[in-house]
Short mmCIF file of C-alpha atoms and ligand atoms in Angstrom, two decimals:
data_model
loop_
_atom_site.label_atom_id
_atom_site.label_comp_id
_atom_site.label_asym_id
_atom_site.label_seq_id
_atom_site.Cartn_x
_atom_site.Cartn_y
_atom_site.Cartn_z
CA MET A 14 113.88 161.66 114.83
CA GLU A 15 113.36 160.45 111.26
CA ASN A 16 112.24 163.19 108.88
CA LEU A 17 109.18 161.88 107.03
CA GLU A 18 108.41 164.96 104.97
CA SER A 19 107.91 164.16 101.30
CA TYR A 20 106.61 165.43 97.95
CA LEU A 21 103.63 163.73 96.35
CA ILE A 22 104.55 162.17 92.99
CA LYS A 23 101.74 161.76 90.49
CA ASN A 24 103.60 162.07 87.22
CA ILE A 25 107.01 160.74 86.14
CA CYS A 26 108.94 161.48 82.97
CA CYS A 27 111.89 159.26 82.04
CA ILE A 28 114.26 160.68 79.43
CA GLY A 29 115.87 157.80 77.52
CA ALA A 30 113.93 154.73 76.39
CA GLY A 31 116.86 152.32 76.35
CA TYR A 32 117.91 149.16 78.16
CA VAL A 33 117.67 150.94 81.54
CA GLY A 34 114.81 153.44 81.05
CA GLY A 35 112.38 151.02 79.33
CA PRO A 36 112.44 148.11 81.81
CA THR A 37 112.76 150.35 84.91
CA MET A 38 109.72 152.44 83.98
CA ALA A 39 107.73 149.33 83.02
CA VAL A 40 108.23 148.03 86.57
CA ILE A 41 107.47 151.40 88.24
CA ALA A 42 104.27 151.76 86.17
CA ASP A 43 103.24 148.23 87.07
CA LYS A 44 103.87 148.65 90.79
CA CYS A 45 102.48 152.19 91.07
CA PRO A 46 99.22 152.24 89.08
CA THR A 47 98.27 155.72 90.37
CA ILE A 48 101.39 157.31 88.86
CA GLU A 49 101.44 158.29 85.16
CA VAL A 50 104.78 157.35 83.59
CA ASN A 51 105.93 158.89 80.29
CA VAL A 52 109.07 157.46 78.72
CA VAL A 53 110.49 159.85 76.13
CA ASP A 54 113.30 159.61 73.61
CA ILE A 55 114.70 161.67 70.74
CA ASP A 56 114.93 158.50 68.68
CA HIS A 57 111.54 158.30 66.91
CA LYS A 58 112.20 154.80 65.61
CA ARG A 59 112.89 153.52 69.09
CA ILE A 60 109.66 155.02 70.46
CA LYS A 61 107.75 153.51 67.54
CA SER A 62 109.20 150.08 68.41
CA TRP A 63 108.16 150.48 72.06
CA ASN A 64 104.62 151.08 70.79
CA GLU A 65 104.62 148.01 68.47
CA GLU A 66 101.53 145.79 68.64
CA ASP A 67 103.77 142.79 68.02
CA LEU A 68 105.63 142.49 71.31
CA SER A 69 108.43 140.43 69.78
CA ARG A 70 109.51 143.65 68.05
CA LEU A 71 110.15 145.71 71.19
CA PRO A 72 113.59 147.37 70.94
CA VAL A 73 114.83 145.65 74.09
CA PHE A 74 114.61 141.91 74.67
CA GLU A 75 114.31 141.04 78.35
CA PRO A 76 112.54 137.99 79.79
CA GLY A 77 109.20 139.16 81.28
CA LEU A 78 109.33 142.66 79.77
CA ASP A 79 106.76 141.95 77.04
CA ASN A 80 104.12 140.97 79.63
CA LEU A 81 104.66 144.15 81.62
CA ILE A 82 104.39 146.26 78.49
CA LYS A 83 101.22 144.45 77.41
CA LYS A 84 99.65 144.97 80.82
CA ASN A 85 100.51 148.64 81.38
CA ARG A 86 101.15 150.34 78.04
CA ASN A 87 98.69 153.15 77.30
CA LYS A 88 97.14 152.73 80.78
CA ASN A 89 99.65 154.54 82.97
CA LEU A 90 102.78 153.80 80.87
CA PHE A 91 103.35 155.80 77.68
CA PHE A 92 106.21 155.85 75.17
CA THR A 93 106.36 159.18 73.37
CA THR A 94 108.60 161.67 71.60
CA LYS A 95 106.76 164.59 73.24
CA ILE A 96 109.68 165.47 75.48
CA GLU A 97 108.62 169.03 76.23
CA ASP A 98 105.05 168.17 77.29
CA SER A 99 106.18 165.20 79.36
CA ILE A 100 108.73 167.28 81.29
CA LYS A 101 106.11 170.01 81.89
CA LYS A 102 103.70 167.53 83.48
CA ALA A 103 106.27 165.71 85.59
CA ASP A 104 106.90 165.98 89.34
CA MET A 105 109.91 163.72 88.91
CA VAL A 106 112.23 163.37 85.89
CA PHE A 107 114.57 160.38 85.53
CA ILE A 108 117.60 160.93 83.30
CA SER A 109 118.34 157.60 81.71
CA VAL A 110 120.30 158.44 78.59
CA ASN A 111 123.49 156.91 77.24
CA THR A 112 126.86 158.06 78.56
CA PRO A 113 129.49 156.42 76.35
CA THR A 114 133.22 156.93 76.79
CA LYS A 115 134.51 160.16 75.23
CA LYS A 116 136.06 159.71 71.80
CA ASN A 117 137.87 163.06 71.54
CA GLY A 118 139.31 165.84 73.66
CA VAL A 119 140.20 165.89 77.35
CA GLY A 120 139.72 162.45 78.92
CA ALA A 121 139.22 160.77 75.52
CA GLY A 122 139.10 156.99 75.86
CA LEU A 123 138.50 157.19 79.62
CA ALA A 124 135.97 159.78 80.78
CA SER A 125 132.25 159.58 79.99
CA ASP A 126 130.79 161.82 77.35
CA LEU A 127 128.19 163.82 79.20
CA CYS A 128 126.79 165.77 76.26
CA TRP A 129 123.50 163.81 76.28
CA VAL A 130 123.07 164.26 80.03
CA GLU A 131 123.82 167.93 79.73
CA SER A 132 121.32 168.41 76.93
CA CYS A 133 118.67 166.66 79.08
CA ALA A 134 119.44 168.94 82.02
CA ARG A 135 119.00 171.97 79.76
CA GLN A 136 115.64 170.67 78.53
CA VAL A 137 114.46 170.01 82.07
CA ALA A 138 115.64 173.46 83.12
CA GLU A 139 113.65 175.03 80.31
CA PHE A 140 110.39 173.11 80.42
CA ALA A 141 109.91 172.04 84.05
CA GLN A 142 107.20 173.80 86.02
CA SER A 143 107.01 174.28 89.80
CA HIS A 144 109.16 171.94 91.92
CA THR A 145 110.77 169.08 89.98
CA ILE A 146 112.88 166.24 91.34
CA VAL A 147 115.58 165.24 88.86
CA VAL A 148 116.86 161.69 89.32
CA GLU A 149 120.19 160.67 87.82
CA LYS A 150 119.69 157.09 86.66
CA SER A 151 122.38 156.74 83.98
CA THR A 152 125.79 155.59 85.20
CA LEU A 153 127.70 158.78 85.59
CA PRO A 154 131.06 159.91 86.84
CA VAL A 155 131.22 161.14 90.38
CA ARG A 156 130.12 164.76 90.75
CA THR A 157 127.88 164.80 87.68
CA ALA A 158 124.89 165.61 89.87
CA GLU A 159 126.73 168.78 90.74
CA ALA A 160 126.95 169.69 87.04
CA ILE A 161 123.26 168.90 86.55
CA GLU A 162 122.42 171.08 89.55
CA SER A 163 124.38 174.03 88.21
CA ILE A 164 122.67 173.84 84.82
CA LEU A 165 119.24 173.70 86.46
CA ASN A 166 119.99 176.53 88.86
CA ALA A 167 121.69 178.75 86.29
CA ASN A 168 118.47 178.69 84.33
CA LEU A 169 116.46 179.58 87.45
CA ASN A 170 118.41 182.80 87.98
CA ALA A 171 117.64 183.89 84.44
CA ASP A 172 113.97 183.19 84.92
CA LYS A 173 113.14 184.45 88.39
CA GLU A 174 109.47 185.27 87.92
CA GLN A 175 108.64 181.57 87.32
CA ASP A 176 107.87 179.51 90.37
CA LYS A 177 110.17 176.60 89.70
CA SER A 178 112.83 174.82 91.72
CA PHE A 179 114.78 171.56 91.55
CA SER A 180 116.17 168.81 93.75
CA VAL A 181 118.74 166.47 92.26
CA LEU A 182 119.07 162.84 93.37
CA SER A 183 121.35 160.01 92.36
CA ASN A 184 119.63 156.63 92.12
CA PRO A 185 122.03 154.26 90.35
CA GLU A 186 120.63 151.32 88.46
CA PHE A 187 122.07 147.95 89.48
CA LEU A 188 120.02 145.74 87.14
CA ALA A 189 121.85 143.27 84.92
CA GLU A 190 120.60 142.74 81.40
CA GLY A 191 118.96 139.38 80.81
CA SER A 192 117.56 139.40 84.35
CA ALA A 193 116.50 143.07 84.45
CA ILE A 194 112.85 142.56 85.41
CA ASN A 195 113.68 140.17 88.22
CA ASP A 196 116.50 142.46 89.43
CA LEU A 197 114.12 145.43 89.45
CA ILE A 198 111.39 143.55 91.29
CA ASN A 199 113.78 141.94 93.80
CA PRO A 200 116.71 144.32 94.16
CA ASP A 201 119.55 143.60 96.62
CA ARG A 202 119.38 147.27 97.52
CA VAL A 203 118.08 150.60 96.25
CA LEU A 204 120.50 153.46 96.70
CA ILE A 205 119.28 157.05 96.93
CA GLY A 206 121.89 159.77 97.13
CA GLY A 207 120.96 163.36 97.75
CA ARG A 208 120.80 166.41 99.97
CA ASP A 209 117.07 167.20 99.97
CA ILE A 210 115.51 164.72 102.39
CA LYS A 211 111.99 165.58 101.20
CA ALA A 212 112.92 164.61 97.64
CA MET A 213 114.74 161.47 98.85
CA ASN A 214 111.61 160.43 100.78
CA ALA A 215 109.50 161.00 97.66
CA LEU A 216 111.63 158.61 95.62
CA LYS A 217 111.72 156.15 98.51
CA SER A 218 107.90 156.17 98.66
CA ILE A 219 107.80 154.97 95.04
CA TYR A 220 110.12 152.03 95.75
CA LEU A 221 108.24 151.21 98.97
CA SER A 222 105.34 150.07 96.77
CA TRP A 223 107.27 146.83 96.29
CA VAL A 224 110.69 146.96 97.99
CA ASP A 225 111.28 146.26 101.69
CA GLN A 226 112.35 149.45 103.45
CA ASN A 227 115.48 147.80 104.90
CA LYS A 228 116.80 147.52 101.36
CA ILE A 229 116.51 151.23 100.65
CA LEU A 230 119.73 153.04 101.55
CA TYR A 231 120.38 156.76 101.79
CA SER A 232 123.76 158.32 101.14
CA SER A 233 125.38 161.53 99.98
CA LEU A 234 125.15 162.29 96.26
CA TRP A 235 128.79 161.52 95.65
CA SER A 236 128.86 158.28 97.63
CA SER A 237 125.91 157.11 95.58
CA GLU A 238 127.57 158.01 92.27
CA LEU A 239 130.86 156.41 93.32
CA SER A 240 129.16 153.25 94.62
CA LYS A 241 127.84 152.46 91.17
CA LEU A 242 131.30 152.71 89.60
CA VAL A 243 132.90 150.70 92.37
CA SER A 244 130.24 148.03 92.36
CA ASN A 245 130.78 147.41 88.65
CA ALA A 246 134.56 147.59 89.04
CA PHE A 247 134.47 144.89 91.77
CA LEU A 248 132.26 142.63 89.66
CA ALA A 249 134.44 143.05 86.58
CA GLN A 250 137.54 142.45 88.69
CA ARG A 251 136.23 139.01 89.68
CA ILE A 252 135.78 138.07 86.02
CA SER A 253 139.26 139.26 85.04
CA SER A 254 140.63 137.35 88.04
CA ILE A 255 138.98 134.08 87.05
CA ASN A 256 139.80 134.58 83.35
CA SER A 257 143.47 135.15 84.15
CA ILE A 258 143.51 131.88 86.12
CA SER A 259 141.78 130.07 83.21
CA ALA A 260 144.95 130.60 81.15
CA LEU A 261 147.05 129.16 83.97
CA CYS A 262 144.75 126.12 84.20
CA GLU A 263 145.20 125.47 80.48
CA LYS A 264 148.95 125.17 81.07
CA THR A 265 148.68 122.90 84.10
CA ASP A 266 146.59 120.00 85.33
CA ALA A 267 143.99 122.21 87.00
CA ASP A 268 140.47 122.88 85.77
CA ILE A 269 138.97 126.35 86.12
CA ARG A 270 135.50 125.00 86.98
CA GLU A 271 136.91 123.03 89.89
CA VAL A 272 138.94 126.02 91.04
CA SER A 273 135.88 128.34 90.79
CA MET A 274 133.78 125.92 92.78
CA ALA A 275 136.43 125.44 95.44
CA ILE A 276 137.11 129.13 96.00
CA GLY A 277 133.42 130.07 95.74
CA ARG A 278 132.63 127.85 98.74
CA ASP A 279 134.55 130.29 100.91
CA LYS A 280 131.74 132.52 102.21
CA ARG A 281 134.05 135.50 102.15
CA ILE A 282 134.53 135.04 98.40
CA GLY A 283 131.07 133.76 97.45
CA ALA A 284 130.05 131.62 94.48
CA ASN A 285 128.62 134.23 92.08
CA PHE A 286 130.43 135.89 89.22
CA LEU A 287 133.17 133.28 88.99
CA ASN A 288 132.22 131.93 85.56
CA VAL A 289 135.04 131.78 83.06
CA SER A 290 134.29 133.58 79.78
CA PRO A 291 135.78 135.11 76.63
CA GLY A 292 135.85 138.41 78.54
CA PHE A 293 133.16 140.63 79.99
CA GLY A 294 131.10 142.87 77.74
CA GLY A 295 128.08 145.11 78.20
CA SER A 296 127.71 148.85 78.29
CA CYS A 297 128.82 149.30 81.90
CA PHE A 298 131.88 147.41 83.09
CA LYS A 299 134.57 148.79 80.81
CA LYS A 300 133.12 152.29 80.79
CA ASP A 301 132.79 152.42 84.57
CA ILE A 302 136.29 151.12 85.25
CA LEU A 303 137.74 153.61 82.78
CA ASN A 304 135.82 156.32 84.60
CA LEU A 305 137.36 155.16 87.87
CA VAL A 306 140.80 155.16 86.24
CA TYR A 307 140.23 158.71 85.02
CA LEU A 308 138.96 159.85 88.39
CA ALA A 309 141.91 158.37 90.29
CA ASN A 310 144.36 160.01 87.89
CA TYR A 311 142.53 163.30 88.12
CA TYR A 312 142.88 163.24 91.90
CA GLY A 313 146.61 162.40 91.69
CA LEU A 314 146.37 158.69 92.56
CA PRO A 315 148.26 156.94 89.73
CA GLU A 316 148.73 153.68 91.70
CA VAL A 317 144.98 153.39 92.21
CA SER A 318 144.31 154.12 88.57
CA GLN A 319 146.87 151.56 87.33
CA TYR A 320 145.43 148.94 89.68
CA TRP A 321 141.95 149.22 88.13
CA GLU A 322 143.23 149.64 84.59
CA GLN A 323 144.68 146.15 84.82
CA VAL A 324 141.17 144.69 85.03
CA VAL A 325 140.41 146.06 81.56
CA LYS A 326 143.81 145.00 80.21
CA ILE A 327 143.27 141.39 81.28
CA ASN A 328 139.84 141.49 79.64
CA ASP A 329 141.31 142.65 76.32
CA TRP A 330 144.07 140.09 76.66
CA GLN A 331 141.57 137.26 77.21
CA LYS A 332 139.75 138.11 73.95
CA LYS A 333 143.00 138.35 72.02
CA ARG A 334 144.38 135.11 73.38
CA ILE A 335 141.24 133.29 72.25
CA SER A 336 141.50 134.51 68.66
CA ASN A 337 145.25 133.76 68.60
CA LEU A 338 144.71 130.30 70.02
CA ILE A 339 142.11 129.45 67.36
CA ILE A 340 144.41 130.61 64.56
CA LYS A 341 147.22 128.50 66.01
CA LYS A 342 145.05 125.36 66.31
CA LEU A 343 143.94 125.79 62.67
CA PHE A 344 147.56 125.41 61.51
CA GLY A 345 148.44 129.09 61.81
CA THR A 346 146.03 130.33 59.17
CA ILE A 347 142.28 130.83 58.93
CA SER A 348 142.35 132.57 55.58
CA GLY A 349 139.42 131.27 53.51
CA LYS A 350 138.31 128.94 56.34
CA LYS A 351 134.76 129.03 57.64
CA ILE A 352 134.36 129.70 61.35
CA ALA A 353 130.90 129.43 62.88
CA VAL A 354 130.52 131.95 65.69
CA LEU A 355 127.69 130.96 68.00
CA GLY A 356 126.40 133.97 69.92
CA PHE A 357 127.00 137.65 69.34
CA ALA A 358 125.20 139.13 72.39
CA PHE A 359 127.51 140.03 75.29
CA LYS A 360 125.67 137.49 77.47
CA ALA A 361 122.64 135.22 77.17
CA ASN A 362 119.03 136.48 77.36
CA THR A 363 119.67 139.88 75.85
CA ASN A 364 119.83 141.31 72.32
CA ASP A 365 122.47 143.82 73.45
CA THR A 366 125.87 143.62 71.72
CA ARG A 367 127.67 146.57 73.31
CA GLU A 368 131.30 145.68 74.10
CA SER A 369 130.56 142.01 73.36
CA ALA A 370 133.70 139.85 73.16
CA ALA A 371 132.31 138.70 69.80
CA ILE A 372 133.08 142.09 68.25
CA SER A 373 136.84 142.10 68.59
CA ILE A 374 137.17 138.33 68.06
CA CYS A 375 135.18 138.50 64.79
CA GLN A 376 137.22 141.54 63.73
CA ASP A 377 140.41 139.49 64.29
CA PHE A 378 138.98 136.70 62.14
CA LEU A 379 138.05 139.13 59.37
CA ILE A 380 141.56 140.60 59.38
CA GLU A 381 142.91 137.07 58.92
CA GLY A 382 140.58 136.56 55.93
CA ALA A 383 138.23 134.00 57.49
CA LYS A 384 134.63 133.43 56.44
CA VAL A 385 132.72 134.17 59.62
CA ALA A 386 129.27 132.58 59.93
CA ILE A 387 127.40 134.20 62.81
CA HIS A 388 124.36 132.87 64.64
CA ASP A 389 122.50 134.50 67.51
CA PRO A 390 118.89 133.83 68.54
CA LYS A 391 118.05 137.44 69.47
CA VAL A 392 120.57 139.85 67.96
CA ASP A 393 119.44 141.71 64.84
CA PRO A 394 122.00 141.24 62.01
CA LYS A 395 121.75 145.00 61.37
CA GLN A 396 123.25 145.49 64.81
CA ILE A 397 126.14 143.17 63.92
CA SER A 398 126.80 145.11 60.74
CA LEU A 399 127.23 148.29 62.78
CA HIS A 400 130.14 146.59 64.56
CA LEU A 401 131.70 144.65 61.70
CA ASN A 402 131.06 146.51 58.47
CA GLN A 403 133.49 149.29 59.18
CA SER A 404 136.32 146.80 59.73
CA GLN A 405 135.25 144.98 56.59
CA LYS A 406 135.36 148.27 54.62
CA ASP A 407 138.78 149.19 56.04
CA LEU A 408 140.09 145.78 55.05
CA GLU A 409 138.68 146.01 51.55
CA GLU A 410 140.51 149.30 51.18
CA LEU A 411 143.71 147.59 52.29
CA ASN A 412 143.03 144.89 49.68
CA SER A 413 143.64 142.21 52.25
CA MET A 414 140.03 141.06 52.45
CA GLN A 415 139.42 137.47 51.47
CA GLY A 416 136.71 136.53 53.87
CA GLY A 417 133.65 138.28 55.18
CA TRP A 418 130.77 137.61 57.53
CA GLN A 419 127.29 136.29 57.10
CA PHE A 420 124.38 135.91 59.49
CA PHE A 421 122.44 132.64 59.81
CA GLU A 422 119.04 132.13 61.44
CA ASN A 423 119.66 128.41 61.76
CA ILE A 424 122.44 127.00 63.96
CA TYR A 425 123.18 124.00 61.74
CA GLU A 426 123.33 126.10 58.56
CA SER A 427 125.92 128.35 60.19
CA ILE A 428 127.94 125.24 61.11
CA SER A 429 127.62 123.42 57.79
CA ASP A 430 130.99 123.07 55.99
CA SER A 431 132.79 125.00 58.70
CA ASP A 432 136.30 124.24 59.93
CA ALA A 433 135.65 125.46 63.44
CA ILE A 434 132.84 126.41 65.82
CA LEU A 435 133.37 129.07 68.45
CA ILE A 436 130.80 129.39 71.22
CA LEU A 437 130.85 132.93 72.62
CA THR A 438 127.45 133.41 74.29
CA GLU A 439 125.96 130.93 76.75
CA TRP A 440 122.53 130.67 75.07
CA ASP A 441 120.53 127.58 76.18
CA GLN A 442 120.13 126.51 72.52
CA TYR A 443 123.86 125.84 72.32
CA LYS A 444 123.72 123.46 75.27
CA ASP A 445 121.44 121.13 73.28
CA ILE A 446 123.40 120.97 70.03
CA ASP A 447 123.47 117.50 68.48
CA TRP A 448 127.25 116.98 68.23
CA PHE A 449 126.91 113.78 66.28
CA LYS A 450 124.96 115.62 63.56
CA VAL A 451 127.52 118.46 63.70
CA SER A 452 130.44 116.10 63.21
CA ASN A 453 128.85 114.96 59.92
CA ILE A 454 128.38 118.42 58.44
CA MET A 455 131.76 120.03 59.28
CA ARG A 456 134.98 119.90 57.31
CA SER A 457 137.73 117.76 58.83
CA PRO A 458 139.72 118.27 60.93
CA SER A 459 136.91 120.02 62.78
CA TRP A 460 137.29 122.04 65.94
CA VAL A 461 134.86 123.18 68.62
CA PHE A 462 136.05 126.01 70.87
CA ASP A 463 133.89 126.49 73.94
CA THR A 464 134.62 129.77 75.75
CA ARG A 465 131.61 129.46 78.09
CA SER A 466 132.15 125.85 79.07
CA ILE A 467 128.56 124.84 78.23
CA VAL A 468 129.07 121.90 75.90
CA ASN A 469 128.12 118.46 77.15
CA GLU A 470 131.59 116.96 77.27
CA THR A 471 130.49 113.33 77.39
CA SER A 472 128.47 113.62 74.19
CA ILE A 473 131.04 115.63 72.22
CA LYS A 474 133.82 113.23 73.18
CA LYS A 475 131.92 110.39 71.46
CA THR A 476 132.44 112.17 68.13
CA ASN A 477 135.56 112.81 66.06
CA LEU A 478 135.38 116.55 66.79
CA ASN A 479 138.41 118.22 68.37
CA TYR A 480 137.13 119.94 71.49
CA TRP A 481 138.78 122.85 73.30
CA ASN A 482 137.19 123.84 76.59
CA ILE A 483 138.36 127.10 78.15
CA GLY A 484 140.37 126.75 81.35
CA SER A 485 141.14 123.05 81.19
CA ILE A 486 144.17 121.09 80.06
CA GLN A 487 143.76 119.94 76.45
C1 UDX B 10 126.35 144.84 84.96
C2 UDX B 10 126.11 144.74 86.48
O1 UDX B 10 125.98 143.35 86.85
C3 UDX B 10 124.85 145.52 86.89
O2 UDX B 10 124.71 145.51 88.30
C4 UDX B 10 124.99 146.95 86.39
O3 UDX B 10 123.80 147.68 86.67
C5 UDX B 10 125.26 146.99 84.90
O4 UDX B 10 126.41 146.21 84.58
P1 UDX B 10 125.31 143.67 82.82
O5 UDX B 10 126.48 144.26 82.11
O6 UDX B 10 123.95 143.89 82.25
O7 UDX B 10 125.24 144.20 84.32
O8 UDX B 10 125.49 142.07 82.93
P2 UDX B 10 126.39 141.12 83.86
O9 UDX B 10 125.56 139.95 84.21
O10 UDX B 10 127.02 141.84 84.97
O11 UDX B 10 127.51 140.60 82.84
C6 UDX B 10 128.50 141.45 82.32
C7 UDX B 10 129.51 140.64 81.54
O12 UDX B 10 130.27 139.80 82.39
C8 UDX B 10 128.89 139.70 80.50
O13 UDX B 10 129.65 139.74 79.32
C9 UDX B 10 128.96 138.34 81.15
O14 UDX B 10 129.01 137.28 80.23
C10 UDX B 10 130.27 138.47 81.93
N1 UDX B 10 130.35 137.54 83.07
C11 UDX B 10 129.46 137.62 84.08
C12 UDX B 10 131.38 136.61 83.11
O15 UDX B 10 132.22 136.56 82.20
N2 UDX B 10 131.47 135.77 84.17
C13 UDX B 10 130.59 135.82 85.21
O16 UDX B 10 130.75 135.02 86.16
C14 UDX B 10 129.55 136.76 85.17
P1 ADP B 11 121.13 152.46 78.53
O1 ADP B 11 121.70 151.07 78.44
O2 ADP B 11 121.90 153.33 79.49
O3 ADP B 11 119.66 152.48 78.77
P2 ADP B 11 120.65 153.07 75.71
O4 ADP B 11 121.62 153.52 74.67
O5 ADP B 11 119.98 151.75 75.55
O6 ADP B 11 121.43 153.16 77.10
O7 ADP B 11 119.48 154.16 75.86
C1 ADP B 11 119.68 155.52 75.99
C2 ADP B 11 118.57 156.25 75.20
O8 ADP B 11 118.67 157.65 75.50
C3 ADP B 11 118.69 156.14 73.68
O9 ADP B 11 117.49 155.57 73.16
C4 ADP B 11 118.88 157.60 73.20
O10 ADP B 11 118.21 157.88 71.98
C5 ADP B 11 118.25 158.37 74.36
N1 ADP B 11 118.69 159.78 74.46
C6 ADP B 11 119.95 160.26 74.45
N2 ADP B 11 119.96 161.61 74.60
C7 ADP B 11 118.66 162.00 74.71
C8 ADP B 11 118.00 163.27 74.90
N3 ADP B 11 118.68 164.41 75.02
N4 ADP B 11 116.66 163.28 74.98
C9 ADP B 11 115.95 162.13 74.88
N5 ADP B 11 116.52 160.91 74.72
C10 ADP B 11 117.84 160.83 74.63
#
């Protein structure tokens, strides 16, 4: 018989007010008005931005997020730096902090750096009172829950007179940026991994406020953790597959859009995630595959690890081949030439730039001495400088720097006097560009490189612009 025992959840604390924590808690607060939700972060500036009156200044741009914040903020949804107090009050703590790939030491370049997760676990261990359910929400390597559990329990032994105890659950986040609110409200599934059925039921009861119970799946802790890595690895694999075929199409008479459509009609393959691109970006795909690679190696499965590593290699290769191709088309040199880069976000409808293809492609252009004119409707230029200024400084030191980069608020100003346009993000604005006007303000010969295949081909072909469309014969 089904075990229906559960804990009553009245107060939630989410540690980490980022792209996952912010939107997820906004939806939980909206759907569960009787629960108080405190989102905490060590970054004071970030918390201040979450509390901005002007909703266009929230730290995360997501369609629909501003309305949820407006409706629920300071009612049952709070953004605060009071980590200690918020943990004390909470019946359930979500850990939603960043877990980037390790830069140094064992597993450098592959494994996730868990120092932030560990420091959260220590804080929860210290400040929690009575029974607390700790939910792992960040993408983490398999068996991290075990590490969190040992930190929590080690602290218990040292502090026996206090009446506290913990249950650890894994509840991976499957939302995609740009459609986060919709993904949270209408998830394909909600996965809850754990051992303590009472705690699992408590988390399920929160989701049941808006998610059909057939979509809520239970599993072991480790299956849940692994499913998140594998899900992202499968998605990324589809993109590397289609991107590898785009190069083949460019050499033959095939067109990648026709191939995508034809294969996507096979129900076993499915039509989603077959869009050609300059390479996948985002905080998850590369990191999760590298985690899988590390895990397979660790468990003595080199063939498995090499298999998945190839997905990342093809992605890097796709970015490189695009910058090389542009240099080649511009007579082998882009030194001193102006290249307008349209889009710096890793995909449309987000202001996130993590692992965006634009980063390495712009770095290649800077190395070649080009003048890079960047436009993006949502990305803050300060964010771009975090990615590009170091390379610019390194180049200046090498004395090879002739170009540089500049940010433009206006699309046509970024394009004016340029030798080439490179579309990297599929923002709607770029679909409506007036190509006739563009052809009059560029230097000749002028090139348009479309890595998202969004340009209206009929209208651009009426101009004297040279047009390169990814994955089709030129
Ligand atoms: C991904 C997963 O989709 C999500 O389930 C997980 O929780 C986090 O990682 P996200 O990285 O936010 O989400 O966005 P996603 O839509 O998956 O796009 C990732 C990258 O792949 C983007 O750079 C996007 O442009 C690219 N992409 C996506 C393609 O190149 N082609 C496609 O067909 C789809
Ligand atoms: P994600 O995409 O996973 O949400 P982000 O980088 O957008 O990642 O957000 C993670 C947030 O977690 C950051 O705002 C960071 O300041 C916060 N953070 C990291 N470590 C801690 C910690 N120990 N306590 C509180 N917040 C933390």
